[in-house]
């Protein structure tokens, strides 16, 4: 019997090797001109490892490292991305299961009694007593994937699973960069607040000296009002900075998945901004395109939409299903295993929805349009990624040079303020000269602090643009 089935099995195997629809050969080169022109030069001599480098650790700030680790572990955004990945894995398992036979088992016990027909003039006599009938069986069905519709569905589900994993990596990249940038804002505002307090102390000393000179008739009321105005203006800068500090701490609480106030004690003590490494190595542009998570998401979505075309195209062709049934019945449960108690059925079934009135054609066209949309989205993501990397690299390089200039200005302003204060004590400079020099020093120090914070945020933006920071 099995030898007679070999031709059928061989034919089914050949047909099952056929897979309709376009094969996926990878995403196209979206920006070959940019790569050929070398618009993204190396920032260092050695390429970094894309994807796994915890770049924030190069800043040497243990508290920052702890915050990033806490955010990656507890953030609700990370939990959302992880849940989506679990959903896609479940969908992939379901798609793989569709390629396997479906087997069901059932068992039943039937108890019946025939009616008494003697009262109706029947010749059969009285009714029979209760009859017990035990049933057990297995049903199996399998649809031969003749034209690859199921295989295309599995291919699409696998690509969607890969895209969900890349989305989780992208969430890690975004979150790590945001934590670093918010931390930079916090330390920037705390340093500026300390600078305001120091300036207020100096201006209050000047105010006391001016009031003394005014009482002796040496200083005018105008000079006293000018010193008082400058001191009040400096004090007025404290409130916005304090509000910004609270906002930054609350933002870090949110990023770390904590309630407002949980990080107050930990972050209340001001600390210096982390030092930027002297060199920032990263991979070449070709590696950027392969490593950046959002590009991988778009590429995997393109692969999925391409596979869906084949899944829909398979509906054009016949479907072969094999159904079988094996059942046993007996009046005694101990007799179910007997050979003469069993029955079996094998039913090959061929179906072909030839008159679908254009439904399959419409679904194929819809899948093709979805593939075209995914391709356009992929190109848009790649172009945006190249722009982000180019802009981030330019901003980081320019800000680095700007910080050098700001530090030179700060050094000059501090020396000028010290000399003016010495002249003031010697009586060769006025109070206003001293305050003008202190105001210039304050502005130079504030600009340098803001420049350092901007450099740190540009440092984070650069790694974010390169798609670095995921730890899958």
Short mmCIF file of C-alpha atoms in Angstrom, two decimals:
data_model
loop_
_atom_site.label_atom_id
_atom_site.label_comp_id
_atom_site.label_asym_id
_atom_site.label_seq_id
_atom_site.Cartn_x
_atom_site.Cartn_y
_atom_site.Cartn_z
CA UNK A 1 0.00 0.00 0.00
CA UNK A 2 2.79 2.40 0.89
CA UNK A 3 4.49 1.84 -2.45
CA UNK A 4 1.34 2.95 -4.27
CA UNK A 5 1.43 6.20 -2.28
CA UNK A 6 5.02 7.03 -3.17
CA UNK A 7 4.18 8.82 -6.46
CA UNK A 8 1.64 11.00 -4.66
CA UNK A 9 4.06 11.81 -1.85
CA UNK A 10 6.81 12.57 -4.35
CA UNK A 11 4.54 14.91 -6.29
CA UNK A 12 3.46 16.70 -3.11
CA UNK A 13 7.10 17.11 -2.10
CA UNK A 14 8.00 18.68 -5.45
CA UNK A 15 5.08 21.07 -5.28
CA UNK A 16 5.91 21.96 -1.68
CA UNK A 17 9.33 23.08 -2.82
CA UNK A 18 7.67 25.81 -4.88
CA UNK A 19 7.42 29.20 -3.18
CA UNK A 20 5.56 31.95 -5.00
CA UNK A 21 6.13 35.65 -4.54
CA UNK A 22 9.28 37.78 -4.79
CA UNK A 23 12.37 36.61 -2.92
CA UNK A 24 13.95 39.14 -0.56
CA UNK A 25 17.52 40.05 -1.46
CA UNK A 26 18.12 42.69 1.21
CA UNK A 27 17.47 46.40 1.39
CA UNK A 28 18.80 48.65 -1.38
CA UNK A 29 21.58 51.19 -0.96
CA UNK A 30 19.64 54.23 0.14
CA UNK A 31 22.44 56.81 0.15
CA UNK A 32 25.41 55.61 -1.93
CA UNK A 33 26.47 59.16 -2.82
CA UNK A 34 26.87 60.17 0.81
CA UNK A 35 28.95 57.11 1.61
CA UNK A 36 31.09 57.54 -1.51
CA UNK A 37 31.69 61.21 -0.72
CA UNK A 38 32.97 60.40 2.77
CA UNK A 39 30.68 62.90 4.49
CA UNK A 40 31.02 60.99 7.75
CA UNK A 41 34.73 60.78 8.59
CA UNK A 42 36.07 58.92 11.60
CA UNK A 43 36.10 60.85 14.84
CA UNK A 44 38.92 58.66 16.10
CA UNK A 45 41.46 56.21 14.88
CA UNK A 46 39.85 53.01 16.13
CA UNK A 47 36.25 51.97 15.38
CA UNK A 48 34.04 51.24 18.35
CA UNK A 49 31.98 48.09 18.68
CA UNK A 50 28.51 49.04 17.45
CA UNK A 51 25.50 48.13 19.49
CA UNK A 52 27.11 46.79 22.67
CA UNK A 53 29.37 49.66 23.75
CA UNK A 54 28.13 51.26 26.97
CA UNK A 55 29.58 54.57 25.90
CA UNK A 56 28.40 56.51 28.99
CA UNK A 57 30.89 54.57 31.10
CA UNK A 58 33.73 56.39 29.32
CA UNK A 59 32.61 59.53 31.18
CA UNK A 60 33.84 58.09 34.48
CA UNK A 61 30.80 59.09 36.55
CA UNK A 62 29.59 56.18 38.77
CA UNK A 63 26.37 57.97 39.66
CA UNK A 64 25.53 58.46 35.99
CA UNK A 65 26.32 54.81 35.27
CA UNK A 66 23.94 53.80 38.05
CA UNK A 67 21.16 56.01 36.69
CA UNK A 68 21.47 54.61 33.18
CA UNK A 69 21.47 51.04 34.47
CA UNK A 70 18.43 51.79 36.61
CA UNK A 71 16.60 53.34 33.67
CA UNK A 72 17.34 50.42 31.36
CA UNK A 73 16.02 48.03 33.99
CA UNK A 74 12.96 49.87 35.34
CA UNK A 75 11.73 52.30 32.68
CA UNK A 76 8.10 51.75 31.58
CA UNK A 77 9.21 52.40 28.00
CA UNK A 78 11.58 49.43 28.24
CA UNK A 79 8.81 47.27 29.70
CA UNK A 80 6.57 48.24 26.78
CA UNK A 81 9.24 47.34 24.21
CA UNK A 82 9.93 44.02 25.95
CA UNK A 83 6.21 43.17 25.98
CA UNK A 84 5.99 43.87 22.25
CA UNK A 85 8.95 41.56 21.66
CA UNK A 86 7.18 38.79 23.59
CA UNK A 87 4.08 39.32 21.47
CA UNK A 88 6.06 39.02 18.24
CA UNK A 89 7.75 35.85 19.48
CA UNK A 90 4.35 34.36 20.26
CA UNK A 91 3.15 35.26 16.76
CA UNK A 92 6.23 33.60 15.27
CA UNK A 93 5.56 30.44 17.27
CA UNK A 94 1.98 30.45 16.01
CA UNK A 95 3.13 30.83 12.40
CA UNK A 96 5.55 27.93 12.77
CA UNK A 97 2.77 25.80 14.29
CA UNK A 98 0.56 26.44 11.24
CA UNK A 99 2.99 24.40 9.14
CA UNK A 100 2.50 21.33 11.33
CA UNK A 101 -0.41 18.86 11.33
CA UNK A 102 -3.36 19.54 13.59
CA UNK A 103 -4.28 16.57 15.76
CA UNK A 104 -7.23 16.38 18.11
CA UNK A 105 -8.34 13.59 20.38
CA UNK A 106 -11.76 12.89 21.77
CA UNK A 107 -13.44 10.37 24.01
CA UNK A 108 -17.09 9.87 24.88
CA UNK A 109 -19.44 7.50 26.64
CA UNK A 110 -22.95 7.03 25.25
CA UNK A 111 -25.73 5.57 27.39
CA UNK A 112 -29.12 4.90 25.76
CA UNK A 113 -32.29 2.85 26.04
CA UNK A 114 -34.53 1.92 23.13
CA UNK A 115 -38.29 2.60 23.47
CA UNK A 116 -40.88 -0.12 24.27
CA UNK A 117 -42.80 -0.75 21.00
CA UNK A 118 -44.96 -3.69 22.21
CA UNK A 119 -47.77 -1.37 23.19
CA UNK A 120 -47.88 -0.08 19.64
CA UNK A 121 -48.39 -3.57 18.16
CA UNK A 122 -44.81 -4.03 17.19
CA UNK A 123 -43.31 -7.46 16.89
CA UNK A 124 -40.08 -6.58 18.66
CA UNK A 125 -41.41 -6.98 22.21
CA UNK A 126 -40.48 -4.67 25.06
CA UNK A 127 -37.75 -2.11 25.04
CA UNK A 128 -34.15 -3.02 25.55
CA UNK A 129 -32.36 -2.12 28.73
CA UNK A 130 -29.73 0.65 28.89
CA UNK A 131 -26.94 0.25 26.34
CA UNK A 132 -23.42 1.60 27.03
CA UNK A 133 -21.21 2.61 24.11
CA UNK A 134 -17.63 3.86 24.56
CA UNK A 135 -15.98 5.96 21.84
CA UNK A 136 -12.35 7.13 21.43
CA UNK A 137 -10.56 8.56 18.45
CA UNK A 138 -8.06 10.91 16.87
CA UNK A 139 -8.58 13.39 14.04
CA UNK A 140 -5.65 14.77 12.05
CA UNK A 141 -5.46 17.35 9.27
CA UNK A 142 -2.55 18.87 7.40
CA UNK A 143 -2.49 21.37 4.58
CA UNK A 144 0.39 20.80 2.21
CA UNK A 145 2.21 24.08 1.64
CA UNK A 146 2.27 23.53 -2.14
CA UNK A 147 3.08 27.08 -3.16
CA UNK A 148 4.80 28.44 -0.09
CA UNK A 149 2.03 30.53 1.43
CA UNK A 150 2.73 29.18 4.91
CA UNK A 151 6.49 29.52 4.44
CA UNK A 152 6.03 33.15 3.42
CA UNK A 153 3.88 33.72 6.50
CA UNK A 154 6.64 32.28 8.69
CA UNK A 155 9.18 34.44 6.87
CA UNK A 156 7.08 37.54 7.54
CA UNK A 157 6.60 36.62 11.19
CA UNK A 158 10.33 36.05 11.64
CA UNK A 159 11.07 39.46 10.14
CA UNK A 160 8.51 41.10 12.43
CA UNK A 161 10.12 39.36 15.40
CA UNK A 162 13.53 40.71 14.34
CA UNK A 163 11.98 44.17 13.98
CA UNK A 164 10.55 44.00 17.51
CA UNK A 165 13.96 43.04 18.86
CA UNK A 166 15.51 45.99 17.03
CA UNK A 167 12.79 48.26 18.46
CA UNK A 168 13.82 47.16 21.93
CA UNK A 169 17.42 48.03 21.10
CA UNK A 170 16.32 51.42 19.75
CA UNK A 171 14.43 52.10 22.97
CA UNK A 172 17.64 51.41 24.90
CA UNK A 173 19.60 53.80 22.66
CA UNK A 174 17.05 56.59 23.09
CA UNK A 175 16.72 56.07 26.84
CA UNK A 176 20.45 56.00 27.60
CA UNK A 177 21.05 59.20 25.64
CA UNK A 178 18.12 60.96 27.31
CA UNK A 179 19.36 60.03 30.79
CA UNK A 180 22.82 61.41 30.02
CA UNK A 181 21.40 64.64 28.56
CA UNK A 182 19.04 65.17 31.51
CA UNK A 183 21.90 64.48 33.92
CA UNK A 184 23.97 67.09 32.09
CA UNK A 185 21.13 69.62 32.49
CA UNK A 186 20.94 68.88 36.21
CA UNK A 187 24.67 69.32 36.86
CA UNK A 188 24.73 72.42 34.64
CA UNK A 189 21.96 74.10 36.62
CA UNK A 190 23.42 73.10 39.98
CA UNK A 191 26.82 74.54 38.97
CA UNK A 192 25.22 77.75 37.75
CA UNK A 193 23.24 78.04 40.98
CA UNK A 194 26.44 77.71 42.99
CA UNK A 195 27.99 80.38 40.77
CA UNK A 196 25.02 82.69 41.42
CA UNK A 197 25.40 82.18 45.17
CA UNK A 198 29.11 83.00 44.97
CA UNK A 199 28.38 86.11 42.94
CA UNK A 200 25.70 87.18 45.42
CA UNK A 201 28.25 86.92 48.24
CA UNK A 202 30.70 89.17 46.39
CA UNK A 203 28.01 91.68 45.49
CA UNK A 204 26.74 91.78 49.07
CA UNK A 205 30.29 92.58 50.21
CA UNK A 206 30.39 95.36 47.62
CA UNK A 207 26.99 96.55 48.81
CA UNK A 208 28.15 96.71 52.43
CA UNK A 209 31.28 98.64 51.46
CA UNK A 210 29.26 101.07 49.32
CA UNK A 211 26.77 101.66 52.15
CA UNK A 212 29.67 102.42 54.47
CA UNK A 213 31.18 104.81 51.94
CA UNK A 214 27.76 106.37 51.41
CA UNK A 215 27.39 106.95 55.17
CA UNK A 216 30.73 108.72 55.14
CA UNK A 217 29.72 110.78 52.13
CA UNK A 218 32.34 109.21 49.86
CA UNK A 219 29.87 107.37 47.59
CA UNK A 220 26.77 108.85 46.01
CA UNK A 221 23.22 107.55 46.29
CA UNK A 222 23.38 106.70 42.56
CA UNK A 223 26.36 104.45 43.13
CA UNK A 224 24.57 102.75 46.01
CA UNK A 225 21.45 102.14 43.88
CA UNK A 226 23.57 100.72 41.05
CA UNK A 227 25.27 98.20 43.37
CA UNK A 228 21.93 97.31 44.96
CA UNK A 229 20.31 96.78 41.54
CA UNK A 230 23.07 94.44 40.40
CA UNK A 231 22.84 92.42 43.62
CA UNK A 232 19.05 92.05 43.30
CA UNK A 233 19.34 91.04 39.63
CA UNK A 234 21.78 88.30 40.57
CA UNK A 235 19.52 87.04 43.38
CA UNK A 236 16.59 86.92 40.93
CA UNK A 237 18.43 84.28 38.89
CA UNK A 238 18.20 81.72 41.70
CA UNK A 239 14.48 80.92 41.44
CA UNK A 240 14.43 79.84 37.76
CA UNK A 241 17.52 77.70 38.36
CA UNK A 242 15.95 76.04 41.39
CA UNK A 243 12.81 75.27 39.39
CA UNK A 244 14.91 73.80 36.58
CA UNK A 245 16.78 71.60 39.05
CA UNK A 246 13.51 70.18 40.37
CA UNK A 247 12.34 69.58 36.82
CA UNK A 248 15.56 67.75 35.88
CA UNK A 249 15.43 65.52 38.97
CA UNK A 250 11.79 64.67 38.30
CA UNK A 251 12.63 63.85 34.69
CA UNK A 252 15.35 61.46 35.87
CA UNK A 253 12.83 59.88 38.24
CA UNK A 254 10.50 59.33 35.30
CA UNK A 255 13.23 57.90 33.06
CA UNK A 256 14.28 55.50 35.83
CA UNK A 257 10.71 54.37 36.46
CA UNK A 258 10.57 55.99 39.90
CA UNK A 259 8.08 58.22 41.65
CA UNK A 260 8.82 61.95 42.05
CA UNK A 261 11.12 62.52 45.00
CA UNK A 262 12.85 59.13 45.10
CA UNK A 263 16.10 60.53 43.69
CA UNK A 264 16.06 63.83 45.60
CA UNK A 265 18.49 62.76 48.31
CA UNK A 266 20.78 61.03 45.83
CA UNK A 267 21.02 63.96 43.42
CA UNK A 268 20.72 66.94 45.75
CA UNK A 269 24.49 67.29 46.23
CA UNK A 270 26.02 69.20 43.28
CA UNK A 271 28.72 67.43 41.32
CA UNK A 272 30.98 68.49 38.49
CA UNK A 273 30.01 67.63 34.96
CA UNK A 274 31.63 64.40 33.72
CA UNK A 275 34.78 64.87 31.65
CA UNK A 276 34.53 64.11 27.94
CA UNK A 277 37.13 61.63 26.56
CA UNK A 278 39.85 63.18 24.45
CA UNK A 279 38.89 60.96 21.49
CA UNK A 280 35.54 59.53 20.44
CA UNK A 281 36.09 56.61 18.07
CA UNK A 282 33.19 55.13 16.12
CA UNK A 283 32.57 52.87 13.18
CA UNK A 284 32.45 53.86 9.52
CA UNK A 285 29.18 54.89 7.80
CA UNK A 286 28.57 51.43 6.33
CA UNK A 287 28.64 49.96 9.83
CA UNK A 288 26.30 52.70 11.03
CA UNK A 289 23.68 51.60 8.51
CA UNK A 290 23.91 48.01 9.75
CA UNK A 291 24.06 48.76 13.47
CA UNK A 292 21.61 51.60 14.06
CA UNK A 293 18.49 49.94 15.54
CA UNK A 294 15.85 52.09 13.83
CA UNK A 295 17.39 51.26 10.44
CA UNK A 296 17.27 47.57 11.31
CA UNK A 297 13.62 47.98 12.30
CA UNK A 298 12.80 49.54 8.93
CA UNK A 299 14.80 46.89 7.03
CA UNK A 300 13.07 44.01 8.85
CA UNK A 301 9.67 45.58 8.22
CA UNK A 302 10.58 45.78 4.54
CA UNK A 303 11.48 42.08 4.57
CA UNK A 304 8.18 41.24 6.26
CA UNK A 305 6.10 43.21 3.77
CA UNK A 306 7.96 41.54 0.90
CA UNK A 307 7.14 38.09 2.30
CA UNK A 308 3.48 39.03 2.68
CA UNK A 309 3.25 39.42 -1.10
CA UNK A 310 4.11 35.73 -1.49
CA UNK A 311 1.67 34.80 1.28
CA UNK A 312 -1.17 36.55 -0.57
CA UNK A 313 -0.06 35.28 -4.01
CA UNK A 314 -0.34 31.66 -2.82
CA UNK A 315 -4.12 32.14 -2.59
CA UNK A 316 -4.21 32.07 -6.41
CA UNK A 317 -3.37 28.37 -6.44
CA UNK A 318 -5.07 25.14 -5.30
CA UNK A 319 -4.75 23.95 -1.72
CA UNK A 320 -4.26 20.29 -0.86
CA UNK A 321 -5.39 19.11 2.55
CA UNK A 322 -4.96 15.64 4.00
CA UNK A 323 -7.47 14.61 6.64
CA UNK A 324 -7.52 11.40 8.61
CA UNK A 325 -9.58 9.86 11.35
CA UNK A 326 -8.89 6.88 13.57
CA UNK A 327 -11.65 5.89 16.00
CA UNK A 328 -12.59 3.01 18.24
CA UNK A 329 -16.01 2.02 19.62
CA UNK A 330 -17.10 -0.77 21.91
CA UNK A 331 -19.72 -1.61 24.47
CA UNK A 332 -17.00 -2.32 27.01
CA UNK A 333 -14.09 0.12 27.60
CA UNK A 334 -11.75 -2.84 27.86
CA UNK A 335 -12.54 -3.81 24.25
CA UNK A 336 -11.58 -0.43 22.72
CA UNK A 337 -8.05 -1.60 21.94
CA UNK A 338 -9.26 -4.58 19.88
CA UNK A 339 -8.47 -4.53 16.18
CA UNK A 340 -12.05 -5.16 15.13
CA UNK A 341 -13.23 -2.16 17.20
CA UNK A 342 -11.38 0.42 15.11
CA UNK A 343 -12.26 2.34 11.98
CA UNK A 344 -10.05 4.67 9.97
CA UNK A 345 -10.54 7.24 7.27
CA UNK A 346 -8.04 8.99 4.96
CA UNK A 347 -9.34 11.83 2.83
CA UNK A 348 -7.17 13.91 0.46
CA UNK A 349 -8.99 17.15 -0.38
CA UNK A 350 -8.16 19.60 -3.15
CA UNK A 351 -9.77 23.05 -3.06
CA UNK A 352 -9.36 25.94 -5.45
CA UNK A 353 -11.14 29.22 -5.10
CA UNK A 354 -11.17 29.92 -8.82
CA UNK A 355 -14.07 32.40 -8.79
CA UNK A 356 -13.08 34.85 -6.11
CA UNK A 357 -14.20 37.92 -8.08
CA UNK A 358 -10.86 39.69 -7.73
CA UNK A 359 -10.41 39.30 -3.97
CA UNK A 360 -7.00 37.63 -4.27
CA UNK A 361 -5.84 40.18 -6.85
CA UNK A 362 -6.88 42.99 -4.52
CA UNK A 363 -5.04 41.44 -1.55
CA UNK A 364 -1.88 40.94 -3.65
CA UNK A 365 -1.99 44.55 -4.84
CA UNK A 366 -2.49 45.68 -1.24
CA UNK A 367 0.55 43.67 -0.14
CA UNK A 368 2.61 45.13 -2.97
CA UNK A 369 1.57 48.64 -1.96
CA UNK A 370 2.56 47.79 1.61
CA UNK A 371 5.98 46.70 0.38
CA UNK A 372 6.39 49.95 -1.54
CA UNK A 373 5.44 51.92 1.58
CA UNK A 374 7.96 49.96 3.66
CA UNK A 375 10.65 50.60 1.05
CA UNK A 376 9.97 54.34 1.07
CA UNK A 377 10.00 54.33 4.88
CA UNK A 378 13.31 52.49 4.89
CA UNK A 379 14.89 55.06 2.58
CA UNK A 380 13.53 57.88 4.75
CA UNK A 381 14.95 56.31 7.92
CA UNK A 382 18.38 55.83 6.31
CA UNK A 383 18.50 59.41 5.05
CA UNK A 384 17.44 60.72 8.45
CA UNK A 385 20.08 58.57 10.13
CA UNK A 386 22.81 59.90 7.85
CA UNK A 387 21.66 63.45 8.47
CA UNK A 388 21.58 62.87 12.24
CA UNK A 389 25.10 61.43 12.22
CA UNK A 390 26.46 64.20 10.02
CA UNK A 391 24.82 66.98 12.08
CA UNK A 392 25.76 65.38 15.41
CA UNK A 393 29.37 65.01 14.36
CA UNK A 394 29.54 68.61 13.15
CA UNK A 395 27.93 69.98 16.30
CA UNK A 396 30.17 67.96 18.56
CA UNK A 397 33.33 69.06 16.75
CA UNK A 398 32.31 72.73 16.71
CA UNK A 399 31.19 72.69 20.35
CA UNK A 400 34.47 71.13 21.36
CA UNK A 401 36.34 74.04 19.79
CA UNK A 402 33.86 76.47 21.32
CA UNK A 403 34.54 75.09 24.82
CA UNK A 404 38.25 75.72 24.35
CA UNK A 405 37.52 79.35 23.50
CA UNK A 406 35.09 79.72 26.42
CA UNK A 407 37.69 78.42 28.84
CA UNK A 408 40.23 80.91 27.53
CA UNK A 409 37.69 83.71 27.99
CA UNK A 410 36.93 82.49 31.52
CA UNK A 411 40.62 82.45 32.46
CA UNK A 412 41.07 85.98 31.17
CA UNK A 413 37.95 87.23 32.95
CA UNK A 414 39.02 85.66 36.28
CA UNK A 415 42.45 87.28 36.04
CA UNK A 416 40.87 90.64 35.21
CA UNK A 417 38.47 90.38 38.17
CA UNK A 418 41.30 89.51 40.57
CA UNK A 419 43.39 92.45 39.37
CA UNK A 420 40.45 94.85 39.62
CA UNK A 421 39.67 93.66 43.13
CA UNK A 422 43.28 94.26 44.15
CA UNK A 423 43.12 97.74 42.66
CA UNK A 424 39.83 98.38 44.47
CA UNK A 425 41.38 97.42 47.81
CA UNK A 426 44.34 99.67 46.98
CA UNK A 427 41.98 102.53 46.22
CA UNK A 428 42.89 102.82 42.53
CA UNK A 429 39.62 101.34 41.21
CA UNK A 430 36.03 102.23 42.00
CA UNK A 431 33.31 99.96 43.30
CA UNK A 432 31.62 100.00 39.92
CA UNK A 433 34.86 98.96 38.24
CA UNK A 434 35.10 96.05 40.61
CA UNK A 435 31.47 95.03 40.05
CA UNK A 436 31.85 95.33 36.28
CA UNK A 437 34.85 93.01 36.41
CA UNK A 438 32.95 90.57 38.65
CA UNK A 439 29.94 90.65 36.33
CA UNK A 440 32.21 89.88 33.37
CA UNK A 441 33.81 87.03 35.31
CA UNK A 442 30.39 85.66 36.26
CA UNK A 443 29.17 85.78 32.67
CA UNK A 444 32.33 84.08 31.40
CA UNK A 445 32.07 81.31 34.01
CA UNK A 446 28.39 80.81 33.31
CA UNK A 447 29.07 80.57 29.58
CA UNK A 448 31.84 78.04 30.18
CA UNK A 449 29.59 75.89 32.40
CA UNK A 450 26.81 75.99 29.82
CA UNK A 451 29.34 75.17 27.10
CA UNK A 452 30.58 72.12 29.02
CA UNK A 453 27.00 70.93 29.49
CA UNK A 454 26.22 71.47 25.81
CA UNK A 455 29.33 69.49 24.89
CA UNK A 456 28.21 66.61 27.09
CA UNK A 457 24.76 66.64 25.52
CA UNK A 458 26.30 66.75 22.04
CA UNK A 459 28.46 63.80 23.09
CA UNK A 460 25.28 61.88 23.95
CA UNK A 461 23.58 63.02 20.74
CA UNK A 462 26.51 61.75 18.70
CA UNK A 463 26.28 58.25 20.16
CA UNK A 464 22.52 58.35 19.80
CA UNK A 465 22.89 59.29 16.13
CA UNK A 466 25.28 56.36 15.66
CA UNK A 467 22.77 53.99 17.24
CA UNK A 468 25.05 53.00 20.12
CA UNK A 469 24.01 51.98 23.60
CA UNK A 470 21.84 48.89 23.22
CA UNK A 471 22.75 45.92 25.37
CA UNK A 472 20.74 42.98 23.98
#
